[in-house]
mmCIF file of C-alpha atoms and ligand atoms in Angstrom:
data_model
loop_
_atom_site.group_PDB
_atom_site.id
_atom_site.type_symbol
_atom_site.label_atom_id
_atom_site.label_comp_id
_atom_site.label_asym_id
_atom_site.label_seq_id
_atom_site.Cartn_x
_atom_site.Cartn_y
_atom_site.Cartn_z
ATOM 1 C CA MET A 19 -0.002 -0.002 -0.007
ATOM 2 C CA LYS A 20 1.568 3.265 -1.107
ATOM 3 C CA LYS A 21 -1.051 5.868 -1.897
ATOM 4 C CA VAL A 22 -3.950 6.986 0.291
ATOM 5 C CA GLY A 23 -6.950 9.069 -0.779
ATOM 6 C CA VAL A 24 -8.724 11.041 1.940
ATOM 7 C CA LEU A 25 -12.240 12.281 1.268
ATOM 8 C CA GLY A 26 -13.017 15.469 3.151
ATOM 9 C CA CYS A 27 -10.576 17.951 4.666
ATOM 10 C CA GLY A 28 -12.562 19.027 7.726
ATOM 11 C CA LEU A 29 -11.338 18.518 11.269
ATOM 12 C CA MET A 30 -11.224 14.729 10.922
ATOM 13 C CA GLY A 31 -10.128 14.545 7.269
ATOM 14 C CA SER A 32 -7.193 16.930 7.732
ATOM 15 C CA GLY A 33 -6.082 15.012 10.849
ATOM 16 C CA ILE A 34 -6.347 11.703 8.998
ATOM 17 C CA ALA A 35 -4.384 13.088 6.039
ATOM 18 C CA GLU A 36 -1.716 14.349 8.444
ATOM 19 C CA VAL A 37 -1.180 10.959 10.091
ATOM 20 C CA CYS A 38 -1.129 9.176 6.710
ATOM 21 C CA ALA A 39 1.508 11.534 5.270
ATOM 22 C CA LYS A 40 3.507 11.330 8.500
ATOM 23 C CA ALA A 41 3.481 7.535 8.234
ATOM 24 C CA GLY A 42 5.093 7.792 4.792
ATOM 25 C CA TYR A 43 2.112 7.408 2.467
ATOM 26 C CA ALA A 44 1.559 9.593 -0.590
ATOM 27 C CA THR A 45 -1.681 11.251 0.459
ATOM 28 C CA VAL A 46 -4.183 13.060 -1.735
ATOM 29 C CA VAL A 47 -7.060 14.876 -0.042
ATOM 30 C CA ARG A 48 -10.266 15.653 -1.873
ATOM 31 C CA GLU A 49 -12.663 18.422 -0.926
ATOM 32 C CA VAL A 50 -15.791 19.592 -2.728
ATOM 33 C CA ASP A 51 -14.494 23.063 -3.545
ATOM 34 C CA GLU A 52 -11.321 25.155 -3.414
ATOM 35 C CA GLY A 53 -12.502 27.151 -0.378
ATOM 36 C CA PHE A 54 -12.987 24.081 1.833
ATOM 37 C CA LEU A 55 -9.789 22.563 0.492
ATOM 38 C CA LYS A 56 -7.712 25.634 1.340
ATOM 39 C CA LYS A 57 -9.211 25.865 4.824
ATOM 40 C CA GLY A 58 -8.461 22.208 5.532
ATOM 41 C CA MET A 59 -4.937 22.275 4.079
ATOM 42 C CA ASP A 60 -4.191 25.441 6.081
ATOM 43 C CA ARG A 61 -5.316 23.663 9.271
ATOM 44 C CA LEU A 62 -3.060 20.740 8.427
ATOM 45 C CA ALA A 63 -0.109 23.058 7.728
ATOM 46 C CA ARG A 64 -0.674 24.835 11.082
ATOM 47 C CA SER A 65 -0.675 21.502 12.901
ATOM 48 C CA LEU A 66 2.648 20.532 11.281
ATOM 49 C CA SER A 67 4.149 23.978 12.060
ATOM 50 C CA LYS A 68 3.123 23.584 15.702
ATOM 51 C CA ALA A 69 4.836 20.203 15.834
ATOM 52 C CA VAL A 70 8.029 21.757 14.424
ATOM 53 C CA GLU A 71 7.847 24.673 16.938
ATOM 54 C CA LYS A 72 7.509 22.174 19.787
ATOM 55 C CA GLY A 73 10.510 20.226 18.546
ATOM 56 C CA LYS A 74 8.378 17.114 17.857
ATOM 57 C CA LEU A 75 9.103 17.237 14.136
ATOM 58 C CA SER A 76 12.243 18.340 12.293
ATOM 59 C CA ALA A 77 11.991 20.964 9.541
ATOM 60 C CA GLU A 78 13.382 18.333 7.175
ATOM 61 C CA ASP A 79 10.662 15.792 8.071
ATOM 62 C CA ARG A 80 8.028 18.475 7.766
ATOM 63 C CA ALA A 81 9.192 19.248 4.240
ATOM 64 C CA ALA A 82 9.114 15.548 3.357
ATOM 65 C CA ILE A 83 5.571 15.218 4.755
ATOM 66 C CA GLY A 84 4.518 18.306 2.750
ATOM 67 C CA GLY A 85 5.954 16.659 -0.356
ATOM 68 C CA ARG A 86 3.778 13.595 0.171
ATOM 69 C CA LEU A 87 0.574 15.644 0.527
ATOM 70 C CA SER A 88 -1.584 17.043 -2.229
ATOM 71 C CA GLY A 89 -5.104 18.441 -2.485
ATOM 72 C CA THR A 90 -7.748 18.184 -5.166
ATOM 73 C CA THR A 91 -11.408 18.877 -5.819
ATOM 74 C CA SER A 92 -11.661 16.039 -8.343
ATOM 75 C CA LEU A 93 -12.603 12.448 -7.463
ATOM 76 C CA GLU A 94 -10.800 11.360 -10.658
ATOM 77 C CA GLU A 95 -7.468 12.148 -9.031
ATOM 78 C CA LEU A 96 -8.032 9.376 -6.473
ATOM 79 C CA LYS A 97 -8.087 6.723 -9.193
ATOM 80 C CA ASP A 98 -4.699 5.161 -8.438
ATOM 81 C CA CYS A 99 -5.077 5.181 -4.621
ATOM 82 C CA ASP A 100 -4.604 1.879 -2.790
ATOM 83 C CA VAL A 101 -6.971 2.846 -0.024
ATOM 84 C CA ILE A 102 -9.678 5.500 0.346
ATOM 85 C CA LEU A 103 -10.478 6.941 3.780
ATOM 86 C CA GLU A 104 -13.794 8.792 3.767
ATOM 87 C CA ALA A 105 -14.395 11.580 6.284
ATOM 88 C CA ILE A 106 -17.110 13.694 4.650
ATOM 89 C CA VAL A 107 -20.290 14.911 6.321
ATOM 90 C CA GLU A 108 -22.410 12.269 8.054
ATOM 91 C CA ASN A 109 -24.958 12.068 5.268
ATOM 92 C CA LEU A 110 -25.619 8.503 4.157
ATOM 93 C CA ASP A 111 -26.943 9.408 0.709
ATOM 94 C CA LEU A 112 -23.966 11.634 -0.015
ATOM 95 C CA LYS A 113 -21.550 8.940 1.171
ATOM 96 C CA LYS A 114 -23.254 6.350 -0.997
ATOM 97 C CA GLU A 115 -23.173 8.616 -4.031
ATOM 98 C CA THR A 116 -19.477 9.435 -3.482
ATOM 99 C CA PHE A 117 -18.466 5.804 -2.982
ATOM 100 C CA GLY A 118 -20.576 4.812 -5.989
ATOM 101 C CA THR A 119 -18.633 7.269 -8.160
ATOM 102 C CA LEU A 120 -15.279 6.161 -6.729
ATOM 103 C CA ASP A 121 -16.179 2.536 -7.400
ATOM 104 C CA ARG A 122 -16.189 3.390 -11.094
ATOM 105 C CA VAL A 123 -13.089 5.605 -10.873
ATOM 106 C CA CYS A 124 -10.730 3.520 -8.693
ATOM 107 C CA LYS A 125 -8.924 0.325 -9.604
ATOM 108 C CA PRO A 126 -10.714 -2.864 -8.494
ATOM 109 C CA GLU A 127 -8.156 -3.618 -5.740
ATOM 110 C CA THR A 128 -8.607 -0.278 -3.937
ATOM 111 C CA ILE A 129 -9.930 -0.724 -0.403
ATOM 112 C CA PHE A 130 -12.669 1.663 0.720
ATOM 113 C CA CYS A 131 -13.042 2.752 4.350
ATOM 114 C CA SER A 132 -15.417 5.098 6.104
ATOM 115 C CA ASN A 133 -14.650 7.136 9.229
ATOM 116 C CA THR A 134 -18.342 7.305 10.101
ATOM 117 C CA SER A 135 -19.072 7.420 13.817
ATOM 118 C CA SER A 136 -22.477 5.768 13.701
ATOM 119 C CA LEU A 137 -23.783 5.046 10.217
ATOM 120 C CA THR A 138 -23.903 1.424 9.098
ATOM 121 C CA ILE A 139 -20.889 0.514 6.986
ATOM 122 C CA ILE A 140 -22.569 -2.368 5.115
ATOM 123 C CA GLU A 141 -25.219 0.046 3.831
ATOM 124 C CA MET A 142 -22.569 2.319 2.322
ATOM 125 C CA SER A 143 -20.670 -0.608 0.874
ATOM 126 C CA MET A 144 -23.742 -1.727 -1.059
ATOM 127 C CA ALA A 145 -23.461 1.415 -3.198
ATOM 128 C CA THR A 146 -20.351 -0.229 -4.676
ATOM 129 C CA LYS A 147 -19.521 -3.512 -6.335
ATOM 130 C CA ARG A 148 -16.839 -4.203 -3.711
ATOM 131 C CA PRO A 149 -18.477 -4.784 -0.306
ATOM 132 C CA ASP A 150 -15.762 -7.380 0.306
ATOM 133 C CA ARG A 151 -13.131 -4.599 0.041
ATOM 134 C CA PHE A 152 -15.006 -2.206 2.315
ATOM 135 C CA ALA A 153 -14.419 -1.564 6.043
ATOM 136 C CA GLY A 154 -14.633 1.130 8.712
ATOM 137 C CA LEU A 155 -11.650 3.050 10.039
ATOM 138 C CA HIS A 156 -12.906 5.239 12.851
ATOM 139 C CA PHE A 157 -10.466 7.862 14.201
ATOM 140 C CA PHE A 158 -10.819 10.163 17.202
ATOM 141 C CA ASN A 159 -10.527 13.896 17.583
ATOM 142 C CA PRO A 160 -7.842 15.298 17.607
ATOM 143 C CA VAL A 161 -6.624 12.631 15.191
ATOM 144 C CA PRO A 162 -2.879 13.388 15.464
ATOM 145 C CA VAL A 163 -3.085 13.014 19.265
ATOM 146 C CA MET A 164 -5.617 10.253 19.998
ATOM 147 C CA ARG A 165 -3.929 6.868 19.884
ATOM 148 C CA LEU A 166 -6.904 4.748 18.934
ATOM 149 C CA VAL A 167 -8.420 3.657 15.654
ATOM 150 C CA GLU A 168 -11.414 1.323 15.495
ATOM 151 C CA VAL A 169 -11.151 -1.043 12.553
ATOM 152 C CA VAL A 170 -14.633 -2.109 11.624
ATOM 153 C CA LYS A 171 -15.545 -5.329 9.880
ATOM 154 C CA THR A 172 -18.907 -5.782 8.171
ATOM 155 C CA ILE A 173 -20.515 -9.144 7.522
ATOM 156 C CA ALA A 174 -19.167 -8.873 3.958
ATOM 157 C CA THR A 175 -15.588 -7.651 4.555
ATOM 158 C CA ASP A 176 -13.014 -10.128 3.245
ATOM 159 C CA PRO A 177 -10.952 -11.324 6.275
ATOM 160 C CA ALA A 178 -7.676 -10.696 4.367
ATOM 161 C CA VAL A 179 -8.748 -7.120 3.567
ATOM 162 C CA TYR A 180 -9.718 -6.617 7.194
ATOM 163 C CA GLN A 181 -6.330 -7.871 8.345
ATOM 164 C CA GLU A 182 -4.694 -5.458 5.896
ATOM 165 C CA MET A 183 -6.646 -2.568 7.431
ATOM 166 C CA VAL A 184 -5.684 -3.564 10.973
ATOM 167 C CA ALA A 185 -2.023 -3.551 9.851
ATOM 168 C CA PHE A 186 -2.562 -0.197 8.087
ATOM 169 C CA GLY A 187 -4.044 1.342 11.270
ATOM 170 C CA THR A 188 -0.993 0.131 13.193
ATOM 171 C CA LYS A 189 1.341 1.557 10.526
ATOM 172 C CA LEU A 190 -0.363 4.931 11.087
ATOM 173 C CA GLY A 191 0.937 4.786 14.651
ATOM 174 C CA LYS A 192 -2.406 3.946 16.219
ATOM 175 C CA ILE A 193 -3.546 1.136 18.475
ATOM 176 C CA ALA A 194 -6.020 -0.668 16.247
ATOM 177 C CA VAL A 195 -8.986 -2.259 17.981
ATOM 178 C CA ARG A 196 -11.295 -4.634 16.169
ATOM 179 C CA ALA A 197 -15.007 -3.929 16.127
ATOM 180 C CA ASN A 198 -18.000 -5.274 14.280
ATOM 181 C CA ASP A 199 -20.342 -3.102 12.219
ATOM 182 C CA SER A 200 -22.672 -2.476 15.150
ATOM 183 C CA THR A 201 -24.001 1.098 15.357
ATOM 184 C CA GLY A 202 -21.522 3.251 17.320
ATOM 185 C CA PHE A 203 -18.908 0.433 17.330
ATOM 186 C CA ILE A 204 -17.163 0.182 20.733
ATOM 187 C CA VAL A 205 -16.299 3.753 21.714
ATOM 188 C CA ASN A 206 -19.567 5.501 20.927
ATOM 189 C CA ARG A 207 -21.584 2.556 22.311
ATOM 190 C CA LEU A 208 -19.993 3.406 25.677
ATOM 191 C CA LEU A 209 -19.274 7.130 25.305
ATOM 192 C CA VAL A 210 -22.595 8.406 23.994
ATOM 193 C CA PRO A 211 -24.825 7.157 26.858
ATOM 194 C CA TYR A 212 -22.251 8.562 29.302
ATOM 195 C CA LEU A 213 -22.332 12.012 27.650
ATOM 196 C CA LEU A 214 -26.127 11.978 27.450
ATOM 197 C CA ASP A 215 -26.309 10.984 31.141
ATOM 198 C CA ALA A 216 -24.140 13.956 32.049
ATOM 199 C CA ILE A 217 -26.744 16.218 30.374
ATOM 200 C CA ARG A 218 -29.540 14.407 32.194
ATOM 201 C CA ALA A 219 -27.672 14.941 35.480
ATOM 202 C CA LEU A 220 -27.496 18.643 34.684
ATOM 203 C CA GLU A 221 -31.183 18.771 33.708
ATOM 204 C CA GLN A 222 -32.143 17.073 36.971
ATOM 205 C CA GLY A 223 -30.072 19.474 39.053
ATOM 206 C CA VAL A 224 -27.654 16.830 40.336
ATOM 207 C CA GLY A 225 -24.789 19.272 39.978
ATOM 208 C CA SER A 226 -23.618 22.389 38.130
ATOM 209 C CA ILE A 227 -21.782 22.323 34.798
ATOM 210 C CA GLU A 228 -18.450 22.891 36.536
ATOM 211 C CA ASP A 229 -19.121 20.336 39.277
ATOM 212 C CA ILE A 230 -20.193 17.622 36.826
ATOM 213 C CA ASP A 231 -17.060 18.231 34.745
ATOM 214 C CA ASN A 232 -14.727 18.394 37.728
ATOM 215 C CA SER A 233 -16.229 15.207 39.140
ATOM 216 C CA MET A 234 -15.221 13.122 36.133
ATOM 217 C CA LYS A 235 -11.955 14.988 35.538
ATOM 218 C CA LEU A 236 -10.655 14.899 39.071
ATOM 219 C CA GLY A 237 -12.547 11.903 40.424
ATOM 220 C CA CYS A 238 -11.969 9.561 37.489
ATOM 221 C CA GLY A 239 -8.906 11.017 35.786
ATOM 222 C CA HIS A 240 -10.628 11.848 32.492
ATOM 223 C CA PRO A 241 -8.744 14.492 30.460
ATOM 224 C CA MET A 242 -11.977 16.481 30.023
ATOM 225 C CA GLY A 243 -15.272 16.486 31.908
ATOM 226 C CA PRO A 244 -18.300 15.222 29.897
ATOM 227 C CA LEU A 245 -19.841 18.636 29.237
ATOM 228 C CA THR A 246 -16.481 20.040 28.064
ATOM 229 C CA LEU A 247 -16.122 16.950 25.883
ATOM 230 C CA LEU A 248 -19.592 17.498 24.452
ATOM 231 C CA ASP A 249 -18.598 21.047 23.505
ATOM 232 C CA PHE A 250 -15.384 19.664 21.969
ATOM 233 C CA VAL A 251 -17.077 16.930 19.925
ATOM 234 C CA GLY A 252 -19.960 19.241 18.939
ATOM 235 C CA LEU A 253 -23.501 19.114 20.271
ATOM 236 C CA ASP A 254 -24.949 18.766 16.767
ATOM 237 C CA THR A 255 -22.650 15.791 16.134
ATOM 238 C CA THR A 256 -23.601 14.122 19.409
ATOM 239 C CA TYR A 257 -27.300 14.769 18.784
ATOM 240 C CA PHE A 258 -27.002 13.202 15.327
ATOM 241 C CA ILE A 259 -25.194 10.125 16.691
ATOM 242 C CA SER A 260 -27.735 9.706 19.517
ATOM 243 C CA GLN A 261 -30.600 9.740 17.034
ATOM 244 C CA ILE A 262 -28.971 7.075 14.870
ATOM 245 C CA MET A 263 -28.212 4.917 17.931
ATOM 246 C CA PHE A 264 -31.687 5.348 19.383
ATOM 247 C CA ASP A 265 -33.209 4.486 16.051
ATOM 248 C CA GLU A 266 -31.100 1.303 15.924
ATOM 249 C CA PHE A 267 -31.413 0.059 19.529
ATOM 250 C CA LYS A 268 -34.619 1.765 20.774
ATOM 251 C CA GLU A 269 -33.005 2.066 24.197
ATOM 252 C CA GLN A 270 -33.585 4.964 26.568
ATOM 253 C CA ARG A 271 -29.853 5.393 27.210
ATOM 254 C CA PHE A 272 -29.332 6.531 23.602
ATOM 255 C CA ALA A 273 -32.246 9.014 23.639
ATOM 256 C CA ALA A 274 -31.271 12.689 23.350
ATOM 257 C CA PRO A 275 -32.175 14.685 26.469
ATOM 258 C CA PRO A 276 -34.521 17.641 25.740
ATOM 259 C CA LEU A 277 -31.816 20.174 26.707
ATOM 260 C CA LEU A 278 -29.449 18.776 24.031
ATOM 261 C CA LYS A 279 -32.127 19.117 21.373
ATOM 262 C CA ARG A 280 -32.874 22.688 22.427
ATOM 263 C CA MET A 281 -29.220 23.703 22.457
ATOM 264 C CA VAL A 282 -28.792 22.300 18.954
ATOM 265 C CA LEU A 283 -31.934 24.141 17.801
ATOM 266 C CA ALA A 284 -30.442 27.340 19.257
ATOM 267 C CA GLY A 285 -27.209 26.751 17.349
ATOM 268 C CA TRP A 286 -25.234 26.376 20.594
ATOM 269 C CA ASN A 287 -23.208 23.542 19.130
ATOM 270 C CA GLY A 288 -20.186 23.843 21.383
ATOM 271 C CA ARG A 289 -16.661 25.162 21.001
ATOM 272 C CA LYS A 290 -16.842 25.599 17.191
ATOM 273 C CA ALA A 291 -19.982 27.777 17.617
ATOM 274 C CA GLY A 292 -18.434 29.836 20.419
ATOM 275 C CA ARG A 293 -21.174 28.583 22.741
ATOM 276 C CA GLY A 294 -22.310 25.299 24.195
ATOM 277 C CA PHE A 295 -22.308 24.300 27.860
ATOM 278 C CA TYR A 296 -19.585 26.948 28.110
ATOM 279 C CA ASP A 297 -19.240 30.392 26.541
ATOM 280 C CA TYR A 298 -16.015 30.607 24.544
ATOM 281 C CA SER A 299 -15.897 34.395 24.043
ATOM 282 C CA ASP A 300 -12.410 34.020 25.525
ATOM 283 C CA PRO A 301 -11.376 30.562 24.209
ATOM 284 C CA GLN A 302 -8.660 30.363 26.877
ATOM 285 C CA LYS A 303 -11.202 30.901 29.664
ATOM 286 C CA PRO A 304 -14.501 29.149 28.933
ATOM 287 C CA VAL A 305 -17.323 30.314 31.229
ATOM 288 C CA PRO A 306 -20.084 27.848 32.225
ATOM 289 C CA GLN A 307 -23.483 28.907 30.878
ATOM 290 C CA LYS A 308 -26.436 29.686 33.098
ATOM 291 C CA PHE A 309 -29.676 28.165 31.845
HETATM 292 N N1 LIG B 429 -3.738 18.666 16.911
HETATM 293 C C1 LIG B 429 -2.490 18.270 17.272
HETATM 294 N N2 LIG B 429 -2.051 18.246 18.535
HETATM 295 C C2 LIG B 429 -2.914 18.658 19.488
HETATM 296 C C3 LIG B 429 -4.224 19.078 19.200
HETATM 297 C C4 LIG B 429 -4.628 19.070 17.841
HETATM 298 N N3 LIG B 429 -5.837 19.462 17.478
HETATM 299 N N4 LIG B 429 -4.817 19.422 20.366
HETATM 300 C C5 LIG B 429 -3.929 19.210 21.354
HETATM 301 N N5 LIG B 429 -2.786 18.739 20.829
HETATM 302 C C6 LIG B 429 -1.564 18.331 21.550
HETATM 303 C C7 LIG B 429 -0.929 19.537 22.190
HETATM 304 O O1 LIG B 429 -0.067 20.187 21.289
HETATM 305 C C8 LIG B 429 -0.202 18.914 23.342
HETATM 306 O O2 LIG B 429 1.044 18.367 22.920
HETATM 307 P P1 LIG B 429 2.291 18.354 23.936
HETATM 308 O O3 LIG B 429 1.884 17.524 25.119
HETATM 309 O O4 LIG B 429 3.376 17.709 23.132
HETATM 310 O O5 LIG B 429 2.551 19.771 24.277
HETATM 311 C C9 LIG B 429 -1.098 17.745 23.758
HETATM 312 O O6 LIG B 429 -1.932 17.471 22.610
HETATM 313 C C10 LIG B 429 -1.942 18.091 24.938
HETATM 314 O O7 LIG B 429 -2.648 19.290 24.613
HETATM 315 P P2 LIG B 429 -2.896 20.485 25.611
HETATM 316 O O8 LIG B 429 -1.765 20.529 26.628
HETATM 317 O O9 LIG B 429 -3.137 21.711 24.839
HETATM 318 O O10 LIG B 429 -4.251 20.175 26.322
HETATM 319 P P3 LIG B 429 -4.710 18.897 27.079
HETATM 320 O O11 LIG B 429 -3.624 18.289 27.875
HETATM 321 O O12 LIG B 429 -5.981 19.300 27.732
HETATM 322 O O13 LIG B 429 -5.060 17.865 25.901
HETATM 323 C C11 LIG B 429 -6.646 16.860 24.513
HETATM 324 C C12 LIG B 429 -5.963 18.161 24.915
HETATM 325 C C13 LIG B 429 -5.618 15.916 23.867
HETATM 326 C C14 LIG B 429 -7.729 17.203 23.507
HETATM 327 C C15 LIG B 429 -7.224 16.185 25.809
HETATM 328 O O14 LIG B 429 -7.991 17.108 26.531
HETATM 329 C C16 LIG B 429 -8.076 14.964 25.520
HETATM 330 O O15 LIG B 429 -7.562 13.882 25.314
HETATM 331 N N6 LIG B 429 -9.383 15.167 25.565
HETATM 332 C C17 LIG B 429 -10.364 14.112 25.256
HETATM 333 C C18 LIG B 429 -10.540 14.026 23.772
HETATM 334 C C19 LIG B 429 -11.446 12.913 23.378
HETATM 335 O O16 LIG B 429 -12.077 12.227 24.184
HETATM 336 N N7 LIG B 429 -11.554 12.718 22.067
HETATM 337 C C20 LIG B 429 -12.456 11.731 21.527
HETATM 338 C C21 LIG B 429 -13.733 12.407 21.183
HETATM 339 S S1 LIG B 429 -14.918 11.251 20.613
HETATM 340 C C22 LIG B 429 -14.595 11.126 18.970
HETATM 341 O O17 LIG B 429 -13.767 11.766 18.407
HETATM 342 C C23 LIG B 429 -15.449 10.100 18.242
HETATM 343 C C24 LIG B 429 -16.523 10.712 17.431
HETATM 344 O O18 LIG B 429 -17.140 9.680 16.711
HETATM 345 C C25 LIG B 429 -17.560 11.443 18.254
#
């Protein structure tokens, strides 16, 4: 495997492209237009510059990584990739359409992977003629920092292809865990009910925003409290995942609490929106909201 195609250059796509190029792969990133592409590639360049400033990466290595990276707005340019990693918006129809096009564009051996957090991989794979060469590769935000990748096997993934993707995840410097194509895989199966419960605790007046966060940070050694993590992941993203998981399992623990729905309706989607459970007017000093 030599060349990787990354679909989408948002927060996840740019992080995925960065780890692929760092691991030595020629990496081409595709975005839908020049504006999104520039924004994503600028984010990636900033991340590499930061690593150089911190002495984690030499200027020489940075230049080599830059040489392995390229951007495009054309799906055609992914035709000779050995593996495609999709990290576009969580819209099943759009993913199916994109994979359907790539199925015609890419060579038959190319392996397709989705970074979806909660959509069903087998459903996407059926938009192609290669469900046996289709898997999930689920990364975590921030991708360059988080050490995990979930490698997801559908009922149709060829075991040899799956093994290749586990080895690929390891080559990217991640700990690869194996998961089946069950909605939310391992991490979100456990994380999402926990995050939703933190909102329910807030709704029921168990504790304040700060006290709930400090409890899990200081009492359990989590790097972030659950409400800070919700702001970090995005409330809209979490709401979307909870709906998919509730729809699949019909279990109360996956149901979105009313406050989450209302915050999403208000556009208070967390850190990226400047407002979520905290107000980020000063990003260095988030202030807990009063509801
Ligand atoms: N890109 C690259 N490096 C980054 C980064 C980024 N976006 N953000 C932070 N870092 C680096 C910093 O440079 C720093 O490096 P250093 O130790 O060499 O100086 C290191 O990470 C620690 O960063 P900070 O000191 O600034 O801050 P923290 O110690 O608070 O760490 C954090 C930040 C790594 C984000 C940490 O708070 C954390 O691990 N939080 C939990 C994140 C998490 O749970 N992610 C998973 C979300 S769920 C998900 O993605 C799945 C989806 O399906 C929902």
